[in-house]
PDB file of C-alpha atoms and ligand atoms in Angstrom:
ATOM      1  CA  MET T   1      22.067  -4.437  -7.463  1.00 84.00           C
ATOM      2  CA  GLN T   2      18.317  -4.871  -6.868  1.00 91.00           C
ATOM      3  CA  ALA T   3      18.652  -8.641  -6.284  1.00 88.00           C
ATOM      4  CA  SER T   4      21.318  -7.991  -3.662  1.00 93.00           C
ATOM      5  CA  GLN T   5      19.163  -5.276  -2.067  1.00 96.00           C
ATOM      6  CA  PHE T   6      16.287  -7.767  -1.750  1.00 97.00           C
ATOM      7  CA  GLY T   7      18.703 -10.245  -0.129  1.00 95.00           C
ATOM      8  CA  GLN T   8      19.895  -7.513   2.237  1.00 96.00           C
ATOM      9  CA  LEU T   9      16.303  -6.581   3.075  1.00 97.00           C
ATOM     10  CA  GLN T  10      15.641 -10.199   4.070  1.00 97.00           C
ATOM     11  CA  GLU T  11      18.639 -10.078   6.427  1.00 96.00           C
ATOM     12  CA  LEU T  12      17.414  -6.814   7.893  1.00 96.00           C
ATOM     13  CA  LEU T  13      13.919  -8.238   8.385  1.00 96.00           C
ATOM     14  CA  ARG T  14      15.407 -11.202  10.277  1.00 94.00           C
ATOM     15  CA  HIS T  15      17.304  -8.801  12.488  1.00 93.00           C
ATOM     16  CA  TRP T  16      14.352  -6.530  13.249  1.00 94.00           C
ATOM     17  CA  ASN T  17      11.919  -9.434  13.606  1.00 90.00           C
ATOM     18  CA  SER T  18      14.002 -10.774  16.461  1.00 86.00           C
ATOM     19  CA  ARG T  19      13.324  -7.496  18.311  1.00 86.00           C
ATOM     20  CA  LEU T  20       9.721  -6.817  17.360  1.00 87.00           C
ATOM     21  CA  ASN T  21       7.119  -8.810  15.628  1.00 84.00           C
ATOM     22  CA  LEU T  22       7.143  -7.189  12.179  1.00 86.00           C
ATOM     23  CA  THR T  23       6.011 -10.006   9.930  1.00 86.00           C
ATOM     24  CA  ARG T  24       5.721 -13.808   9.679  1.00 87.00           C
ATOM     25  CA  LEU T  25       6.928 -13.823   6.094  1.00 88.00           C
ATOM     26  CA  VAL T  26      10.704 -13.758   6.385  1.00 86.00           C
ATOM     27  CA  GLU T  27      12.127 -17.085   5.196  1.00 84.00           C
ATOM     28  CA  ALA T  28      12.381 -18.772   1.788  1.00 89.00           C
ATOM     29  CA  ASP T  29       9.151 -18.684  -0.285  1.00 91.00           C
ATOM     30  CA  ASP T  30       7.364 -16.794   2.495  1.00 92.00           C
ATOM     31  CA  TYR T  31       9.686 -13.909   1.769  1.00 95.00           C
ATOM     32  CA  TRP T  32      10.357 -14.192  -1.962  1.00 96.00           C
ATOM     33  CA  ILE T  33       6.775 -14.979  -2.930  1.00 96.00           C
ATOM     34  CA  GLY T  34       4.679 -13.756  -0.001  1.00 95.00           C
ATOM     35  CA  GLN T  35       6.502 -10.454   0.383  1.00 96.00           C
ATOM     36  CA  VAL T  36       8.598  -9.524  -2.666  1.00 97.00           C
ATOM     37  CA  PHE T  37       6.519 -10.983  -5.511  1.00 97.00           C
ATOM     38  CA  ASP T  38       3.194 -10.238  -3.818  1.00 98.00           C
ATOM     39  CA  SER T  39       4.260  -6.594  -3.322  1.00 98.00           C
ATOM     40  CA  LEU T  40       5.421  -6.097  -6.906  1.00 98.00           C
ATOM     41  CA  TRP T  41       3.091  -7.957  -9.267  1.00 97.00           C
ATOM     42  CA  PRO T  42       0.352  -5.258  -9.053  1.00 98.00           C
ATOM     43  CA  LEU T  43       2.959  -2.736 -10.261  1.00 97.00           C
ATOM     44  CA  GLN T  44       3.575  -4.546 -13.536  1.00 94.00           C
ATOM     45  CA  PRO T  45       2.486  -1.605 -15.766  1.00 93.00           C
ATOM     46  CA  TRP T  46       4.876   0.740 -13.914  1.00 93.00           C
ATOM     47  CA  LEU T  47       7.681  -1.832 -13.858  1.00 92.00           C
ATOM     48  CA  THR T  48       7.496  -2.503 -17.582  1.00 92.00           C
ATOM     49  CA  ALA T  49       7.200   1.170 -18.594  1.00 86.00           C
ATOM     50  CA  PRO T  50       8.923   3.168 -15.865  1.00 78.00           C
ATOM     51  CA  THR T  51       8.183   6.881 -15.779  1.00 83.00           C
ATOM     52  CA  ALA T  52      10.864   9.503 -15.112  1.00 84.00           C
ATOM     53  CA  GLU T  53       9.479  10.235 -11.651  1.00 90.00           C
ATOM     54  CA  LEU T  54       6.867   8.566  -9.521  1.00 96.00           C
ATOM     55  CA  SER T  55       5.469   9.618  -6.165  1.00 98.00           C
ATOM     56  CA  VAL T  56       4.122   6.640  -4.249  1.00 98.00           C
ATOM     57  CA  ILE T  57       2.426   6.386  -0.851  1.00 98.00           C
ATOM     58  CA  ASP T  58       2.051   3.079   1.004  1.00 98.00           C
ATOM     59  CA  VAL T  59      -0.632   3.376   3.679  1.00 98.00           C
ATOM     60  CA  GLY T  60      -0.391   0.939   6.609  1.00 98.00           C
ATOM     61  CA  THR T  61       3.098  -0.207   5.590  1.00 98.00           C
ATOM     62  CA  GLY T  62       3.634  -2.261   8.777  1.00 96.00           C
ATOM     63  CA  GLY T  63       7.019  -3.948   8.349  1.00 95.00           C
ATOM     64  CA  GLY T  64       7.593  -2.053   5.090  1.00 97.00           C
ATOM     65  CA  PHE T  65       5.565  -3.891   2.450  1.00 97.00           C
ATOM     66  CA  PRO T  66       4.805  -3.230  -0.278  1.00 98.00           C
ATOM     67  CA  GLY T  67       6.643   0.125   0.114  1.00 98.00           C
ATOM     68  CA  LEU T  68      10.260  -1.002   0.590  1.00 98.00           C
ATOM     69  CA  ALA T  69       9.994  -3.592  -2.178  1.00 98.00           C
ATOM     70  CA  ILE T  70       8.734  -0.847  -4.540  1.00 98.00           C
ATOM     71  CA  ALA T  71      11.547   1.489  -3.502  1.00 97.00           C
ATOM     72  CA  ILE T  72      14.041  -1.195  -4.508  1.00 97.00           C
ATOM     73  CA  ALA T  73      12.291  -2.203  -7.737  1.00 96.00           C
ATOM     74  CA  LEU T  74      11.606   1.345  -8.990  1.00 96.00           C
ATOM     75  CA  PRO T  75      14.748   3.449  -8.484  1.00 94.00           C
ATOM     76  CA  GLN T  76      13.009   6.584  -9.810  1.00 94.00           C
ATOM     77  CA  ALA T  77      10.218   6.374  -7.227  1.00 97.00           C
ATOM     78  CA  GLN T  78       9.865   8.620  -4.165  1.00 98.00           C
ATOM     79  CA  LEU T  79       8.126   6.670  -1.418  1.00 98.00           C
ATOM     80  CA  THR T  80       6.096   7.871   1.544  1.00 98.00           C
ATOM     81  CA  LEU T  81       5.363   5.119   4.064  1.00 98.00           C
ATOM     82  CA  VAL T  82       2.557   5.683   6.567  1.00 98.00           C
ATOM     83  CA  ASP T  83       1.761   3.713   9.698  1.00 98.00           C
ATOM     84  CA  SER T  84       0.337   4.698  13.031  1.00 97.00           C
ATOM     85  CA  VAL T  85       2.658   2.338  14.971  1.00 97.00           C
ATOM     86  CA  GLY T  86       5.889   4.178  15.717  1.00 96.00           C
ATOM     87  CA  ARG T  87       8.117   1.221  16.582  1.00 95.00           C
ATOM     88  CA  LYS T  88       7.338  -0.481  13.264  1.00 95.00           C
ATOM     89  CA  LEU T  89       8.135   2.697  11.326  1.00 97.00           C
ATOM     90  CA  GLU T  90      11.402   3.122  13.255  1.00 96.00           C
ATOM     91  CA  ALA T  91      12.467  -0.345  12.100  1.00 96.00           C
ATOM     92  CA  VAL T  92      11.352   0.404   8.528  1.00 97.00           C
ATOM     93  CA  GLY T  93      13.306   3.672   8.597  1.00 97.00           C
ATOM     94  CA  ALA T  94      16.439   1.884   9.834  1.00 97.00           C
ATOM     95  CA  MET T  95      16.074  -0.735   7.092  1.00 97.00           C
ATOM     96  CA  ALA T  96      15.622   1.954   4.415  1.00 98.00           C
ATOM     97  CA  GLU T  97      18.787   3.706   5.618  1.00 98.00           C
ATOM     98  CA  GLU T  98      20.809   0.454   5.618  1.00 97.00           C
ATOM     99  CA  LEU T  99      19.639  -0.204   2.060  1.00 97.00           C
ATOM    100  CA  GLY T 100      20.750   3.259   0.922  1.00 96.00           C
ATOM    101  CA  LEU T 101      17.147   4.281   0.280  1.00 97.00           C
ATOM    102  CA  GLY T 102      16.945   6.950   2.963  1.00 95.00           C
ATOM    103  CA  GLU T 103      16.783   9.850   0.513  1.00 96.00           C
ATOM    104  CA  ARG T 104      13.847   8.365  -1.416  1.00 97.00           C
ATOM    105  CA  VAL T 105      11.847   6.954   1.497  1.00 98.00           C
ATOM    106  CA  LYS T 106       9.936   9.298   3.806  1.00 98.00           C
ATOM    107  CA  LEU T 107       8.097   8.085   6.882  1.00 98.00           C
ATOM    108  CA  ARG T 108       4.925   9.425   8.431  1.00 98.00           C
ATOM    109  CA  CYS T 109       3.873   8.074  11.798  1.00 98.00           C
ATOM    110  CA  GLU T 110       0.197   8.914  11.775  1.00 98.00           C
ATOM    111  CA  ARG T 111      -3.258   7.641  10.937  1.00 98.00           C
ATOM    112  CA  ALA T 112      -4.130   7.554   7.243  1.00 98.00           C
ATOM    113  CA  GLU T 113      -7.207   9.687   7.971  1.00 98.00           C
ATOM    114  CA  LYS T 114      -4.806  12.434   9.037  1.00 98.00           C
ATOM    115  CA  SER T 115      -2.436  12.035   6.065  1.00 98.00           C
ATOM    116  CA  GLY T 116      -5.437  12.566   3.773  1.00 98.00           C
ATOM    117  CA  ARG T 117      -5.969  16.010   5.291  1.00 98.00           C
ATOM    118  CA  GLU T 118      -2.318  17.109   5.400  1.00 98.00           C
ATOM    119  CA  LYS T 119      -1.219  19.609   2.780  1.00 97.00           C
ATOM    120  CA  ALA T 120       1.961  17.612   2.162  1.00 97.00           C
ATOM    121  CA  CYS T 121      -0.075  14.521   1.256  1.00 98.00           C
ATOM    122  CA  ARG T 122      -3.523  15.383  -0.043  1.00 98.00           C
ATOM    123  CA  GLY T 123      -3.644  15.306  -3.846  1.00 98.00           C
ATOM    124  CA  ARG T 124       0.126  14.671  -4.084  1.00 98.00           C
ATOM    125  CA  PHE T 125       0.673  11.076  -5.170  1.00 98.00           C
ATOM    126  CA  GLN T 126       0.654   9.356  -8.536  1.00 98.00           C
ATOM    127  CA  LEU T 127       0.283   5.988  -6.853  1.00 98.00           C
ATOM    128  CA  ALA T 128      -1.380   5.269  -3.508  1.00 98.00           C
ATOM    129  CA  LEU T 129      -1.546   1.706  -2.280  1.00 98.00           C
ATOM    130  CA  ALA T 130      -2.344  -0.444   0.698  1.00 98.00           C
ATOM    131  CA  ARG T 131      -1.996  -4.165   1.403  1.00 98.00           C
ATOM    132  CA  ALA T 132      -3.779  -5.957   4.244  1.00 96.00           C
ATOM    133  CA  VAL T 133      -4.929  -2.784   5.992  1.00 98.00           C
ATOM    134  CA  ALA T 134      -8.743  -2.759   6.061  1.00 98.00           C
ATOM    135  CA  ALA T 135     -11.853  -3.550   4.012  1.00 97.00           C
ATOM    136  CA  ALA T 136     -11.790  -2.189   0.459  1.00 98.00           C
ATOM    137  CA  PRO T 137     -14.196   0.770   1.009  1.00 98.00           C
ATOM    138  CA  VAL T 138     -12.202   1.826   4.065  1.00 98.00           C
ATOM    139  CA  VAL T 139      -8.947   1.675   2.148  1.00 98.00           C
ATOM    140  CA  ALA T 140     -10.532   3.594  -0.733  1.00 98.00           C
ATOM    141  CA  GLU T 141     -11.408   6.409   1.671  1.00 98.00           C
ATOM    142  CA  TYR T 142      -7.771   6.461   2.883  1.00 98.00           C
ATOM    143  CA  LEU T 143      -6.219   6.398  -0.601  1.00 98.00           C
ATOM    144  CA  VAL T 144      -8.346   8.436  -3.019  1.00 98.00           C
ATOM    145  CA  PRO T 145      -7.829  11.801  -1.260  1.00 98.00           C
ATOM    146  CA  LEU T 146      -4.059  11.317  -1.604  1.00 98.00           C
ATOM    147  CA  LEU T 147      -4.106  11.055  -5.402  1.00 98.00           C
ATOM    148  CA  THR T 148      -3.180  13.653  -8.008  1.00 98.00           C
ATOM    149  CA  SER T 149      -5.899  14.148 -10.633  1.00 98.00           C
ATOM    150  CA  THR T 150      -4.178  11.574 -12.884  1.00 97.00           C
ATOM    151  CA  GLY T 151      -3.115   9.217 -10.070  1.00 98.00           C
ATOM    152  CA  THR T 152      -4.116   5.649  -9.395  1.00 98.00           C
ATOM    153  CA  ALA T 153      -4.933   3.884  -6.141  1.00 98.00           C
ATOM    154  CA  LEU T 154      -4.133   0.185  -5.988  1.00 98.00           C
ATOM    155  CA  LEU T 155      -6.081  -1.934  -3.520  1.00 98.00           C
ATOM    156  CA  TYR T 156      -4.246  -5.187  -2.822  1.00 98.00           C
ATOM    157  CA  ARG T 157      -6.844  -7.849  -2.046  1.00 98.00           C
ATOM    158  CA  GLY T 158      -6.959 -11.621  -1.586  1.00 97.00           C
ATOM    159  CA  GLN T 159     -10.367 -12.914  -2.657  1.00 95.00           C
ATOM    160  CA  TRP T 160     -12.614 -10.567  -4.592  1.00 97.00           C
ATOM    161  CA  SER T 161     -16.367 -11.069  -5.176  1.00 96.00           C
ATOM    162  CA  SER T 162     -19.091  -9.243  -7.075  1.00 95.00           C
ATOM    163  CA  ASP T 163     -20.515  -8.132  -3.695  1.00 95.00           C
ATOM    164  CA  ASP T 164     -17.116  -6.612  -2.829  1.00 96.00           C
ATOM    165  CA  ALA T 165     -17.072  -4.864  -6.201  1.00 96.00           C
ATOM    166  CA  GLU T 166     -20.570  -3.449  -5.677  1.00 96.00           C
ATOM    167  CA  GLN T 167     -19.771  -2.074  -2.243  1.00 96.00           C
ATOM    168  CA  LEU T 168     -16.509  -0.577  -3.465  1.00 98.00           C
ATOM    169  CA  GLY T 169     -18.348   0.942  -6.424  1.00 98.00           C
ATOM    170  CA  ARG T 170     -20.763   2.744  -4.067  1.00 98.00           C
ATOM    171  CA  ALA T 171     -17.841   4.009  -1.951  1.00 98.00           C
ATOM    172  CA  ALA T 172     -15.955   5.144  -5.068  1.00 98.00           C
ATOM    173  CA  GLN T 173     -18.961   7.121  -6.270  1.00 98.00           C
ATOM    174  CA  LEU T 174     -18.987   9.115  -3.020  1.00 98.00           C
ATOM    175  CA  LEU T 175     -15.232   9.716  -3.358  1.00 98.00           C
ATOM    176  CA  LYS T 176     -15.705  10.758  -7.015  1.00 98.00           C
ATOM    177  CA  ALA T 177     -13.503   7.947  -8.239  1.00 98.00           C
ATOM    178  CA  GLN T 178     -13.954   5.165 -10.708  1.00 98.00           C
ATOM    179  CA  VAL T 179     -13.251   1.494 -10.071  1.00 98.00           C
ATOM    180  CA  GLY T 180     -11.151  -0.054 -12.838  1.00 97.00           C
ATOM    181  CA  GLU T 181     -10.953  -3.674 -13.853  1.00 97.00           C
ATOM    182  CA  ALA T 182      -9.745  -6.016 -11.145  1.00 97.00           C
ATOM    183  CA  ARG T 183      -6.666  -8.050 -12.093  1.00 97.00           C
ATOM    184  CA  ALA T 184      -6.336 -11.536 -10.623  1.00 97.00           C
ATOM    185  CA  LEU T 185      -3.289 -13.705 -10.095  1.00 97.00           C
ATOM    186  CA  GLU T 186      -2.571 -17.084  -8.566  1.00 97.00           C
ATOM    187  CA  LEU T 187       0.600 -16.778  -6.507  1.00 96.00           C
ATOM    188  CA  PRO T 188       3.251 -19.398  -7.326  1.00 95.00           C
ATOM    189  CA  ARG T 189       3.486 -22.634  -5.310  1.00 94.00           C
ATOM    190  CA  GLY T 190      -0.124 -22.688  -4.209  1.00 92.00           C
ATOM    191  CA  ARG T 191       0.150 -19.526  -2.130  1.00 93.00           C
ATOM    192  CA  GLY T 192      -3.348 -18.397  -2.916  1.00 94.00           C
ATOM    193  CA  GLN T 193      -5.253 -16.042  -5.104  1.00 97.00           C
ATOM    194  CA  ARG T 194      -4.643 -12.313  -5.203  1.00 98.00           C
ATOM    195  CA  HIS T 195      -6.471  -9.403  -6.772  1.00 98.00           C
ATOM    196  CA  VAL T 196      -5.541  -5.814  -7.367  1.00 98.00           C
ATOM    197  CA  ILE T 197      -8.246  -3.223  -7.832  1.00 98.00           C
ATOM    198  CA  PRO T 198      -7.370   0.141  -9.403  1.00 98.00           C
ATOM    199  CA  LEU T 199      -9.264   3.330  -8.558  1.00 98.00           C
ATOM    200  CA  THR T 200      -8.862   6.582 -10.454  1.00 98.00           C
ATOM    201  CA  PRO T 201     -10.271  10.023  -9.595  1.00 98.00           C
ATOM    202  CA  GLN T 202     -13.026  11.402 -11.792  1.00 98.00           C
ATOM    203  CA  ALA T 203     -13.159  14.794 -10.026  1.00 98.00           C
ATOM    204  CA  PRO T 204     -11.549  16.295  -6.915  1.00 98.00           C
ATOM    205  CA  CYS T 205     -12.300  14.188  -3.871  1.00 98.00           C
ATOM    206  CA  PRO T 206     -14.904  15.956  -1.707  1.00 98.00           C
ATOM    207  CA  SER T 207     -13.274  17.722   1.229  1.00 98.00           C
ATOM    208  CA  SER T 208     -15.434  15.758   3.687  1.00 98.00           C
ATOM    209  CA  TYR T 209     -13.203  12.688   3.020  1.00 98.00           C
ATOM    210  CA  PRO T 210     -11.381  11.111   4.687  1.00 98.00           C
ATOM    211  CA  ARG T 211     -13.665  11.391   7.707  1.00 98.00           C
ATOM    212  CA  ALA T 212     -12.316  11.679  11.249  1.00 98.00           C
ATOM    213  CA  VAL T 213      -9.923   9.073  12.635  1.00 98.00           C
ATOM    214  CA  GLY T 214     -11.735   5.776  13.154  1.00 98.00           C
ATOM    215  CA  VAL T 215     -14.928   6.708  11.297  1.00 98.00           C
ATOM    216  CA  PRO T 216     -14.020   5.101   7.928  1.00 98.00           C
ATOM    217  CA  ALA T 217     -13.518   1.718   9.608  1.00 98.00           C
ATOM    218  CA  LYS T 218     -16.599   2.040  11.853  1.00 97.00           C
ATOM    219  CA  GLN T 219     -18.927   3.178   9.092  1.00 97.00           C
ATOM    220  CA  PRO T 220     -17.430   2.057   5.783  1.00 97.00           C
ATOM    221  CA  LEU T 221     -18.620   4.053   2.797  1.00 97.00           C
ATOM    222  CA  GLY T 222     -21.082   2.280   0.575  1.00 90.00           C
ATOM    223  CA  GLN T 223     -22.724   0.195   3.278  1.00 85.00           C
ATOM    224  CA  GLN T 224     -26.383   0.220   2.334  1.00 69.00           C
ATOM    225  CA  ALA T 225     -27.614   1.147   5.807  1.00 57.00           C
ATOM    226  CA  SER T 226     -25.206   3.995   6.559  1.00 46.00           C
ATOM    227  CA  THR T 227     -24.908   5.951   3.329  1.00 47.00           C
TER     228      THR T 227
HETATM  229  N1  SAM M   1       0.983  -3.504   4.591  1.00 67.25           N
HETATM  230  C1  SAM M   1       1.741  -4.396   5.442  1.00 67.25           C
HETATM  231  C2  SAM M   1       1.802  -5.771   4.850  1.00 67.25           C
HETATM  232  O1  SAM M   1       1.044  -6.051   3.909  1.00 67.25           O
HETATM  233  O2  SAM M   1       2.591  -6.602   5.333  1.00 67.25           O
HETATM  234  C3  SAM M   1       1.209  -4.418   6.888  1.00 67.25           C
HETATM  235  C4  SAM M   1      -0.133  -4.986   7.058  1.00 67.25           C
HETATM  236  S1  SAM M   1      -0.629  -4.962   8.765  1.00 67.25           S
HETATM  237  C5  SAM M   1      -1.746  -6.292   8.809  1.00 67.25           C
HETATM  238  C6  SAM M   1      -1.691  -3.497   8.788  1.00 67.25           C
HETATM  239  C7  SAM M   1      -0.928  -2.245   9.161  1.00 67.25           C
HETATM  240  O3  SAM M   1      -1.774  -1.139   8.866  1.00 67.25           O
HETATM  241  C8  SAM M   1      -0.563  -2.147  10.626  1.00 67.25           C
HETATM  242  O4  SAM M   1       0.828  -1.905  10.764  1.00 67.25           O
HETATM  243  C9  SAM M   1      -1.411  -1.004  11.165  1.00 67.25           C
HETATM  244  O5  SAM M   1      -0.726  -0.264  12.163  1.00 67.25           O
HETATM  245  C10 SAM M   1      -1.640  -0.177   9.895  1.00 67.25           C
HETATM  246  N2  SAM M   1      -2.879   0.610   9.905  1.00 67.25           N
HETATM  247  C11 SAM M   1      -4.147   0.145   9.962  1.00 67.25           C
HETATM  248  N3  SAM M   1      -5.042   1.186   9.905  1.00 67.25           N
HETATM  249  C12 SAM M   1      -4.291   2.306   9.779  1.00 67.25           C
HETATM  250  C13 SAM M   1      -4.617   3.695   9.690  1.00 67.25           C
HETATM  251  N4  SAM M   1      -5.879   4.125   9.665  1.00 67.25           N
HETATM  252  N5  SAM M   1      -3.620   4.570   9.584  1.00 67.25           N
HETATM  253  C14 SAM M   1      -2.314   4.176   9.587  1.00 67.25           C
HETATM  254  N6  SAM M   1      -1.936   2.863   9.680  1.00 67.25           N
HETATM  255  C15 SAM M   1      -2.912   1.963   9.787  1.00 67.25           C
END
């Protein structure tokens, strides 16, 4: 069932990609490794020990990754997919419907800074994640306010350095979250290194975060000069 849904998703991506430029990663290994595997490997703890229910938010979902891949792989998960570009979300919504995931996949066409202040989103998710959206401290400011007190944010990264970790640590402190141990993985067939960085809340996120639309990216938390 899931294998055929992933095959169907590839067909749907081909279809929608011919209308709008959703993603480069549609064929062969680009799709199976660069999209499906790359979306799912950070979820290994949740895939190996599935919980009865799981509320997940994918911020900056673009063409639907990692969100749609997670909706297929974790049938108990409720997904909220956020992106500020309406035409991409329309395509993602159509794909979710075709895949029979419409009831478990909600869409929000808005900036992540706004989601973090909405009652329906703030403090509501057990998992909040983002791939290829912005620098780690910016993403942390988008994701941490969305977490329940026992939730986890997953930052999907490519390379990860000790400087990155230090800057994220300073941002996390302001957000009252703790940075967990980064996990690293070499993608199959020489497709590069990946890291996933978990963040967990230590106390309620201060109500001043996320800051107004555009501010997190312009003045990332934890930059020595601005904080
Ligand atoms: N996550 C997808 C992936 O890995 O293929 C898409 C990555 S794409 C490079 C980044 C996406 O994040 C874009 O679709 C963009 O519109 C969205 N995005 C960036 N900043 C955002 C924000 N503050 N709020 C909502 N969406 C945002």
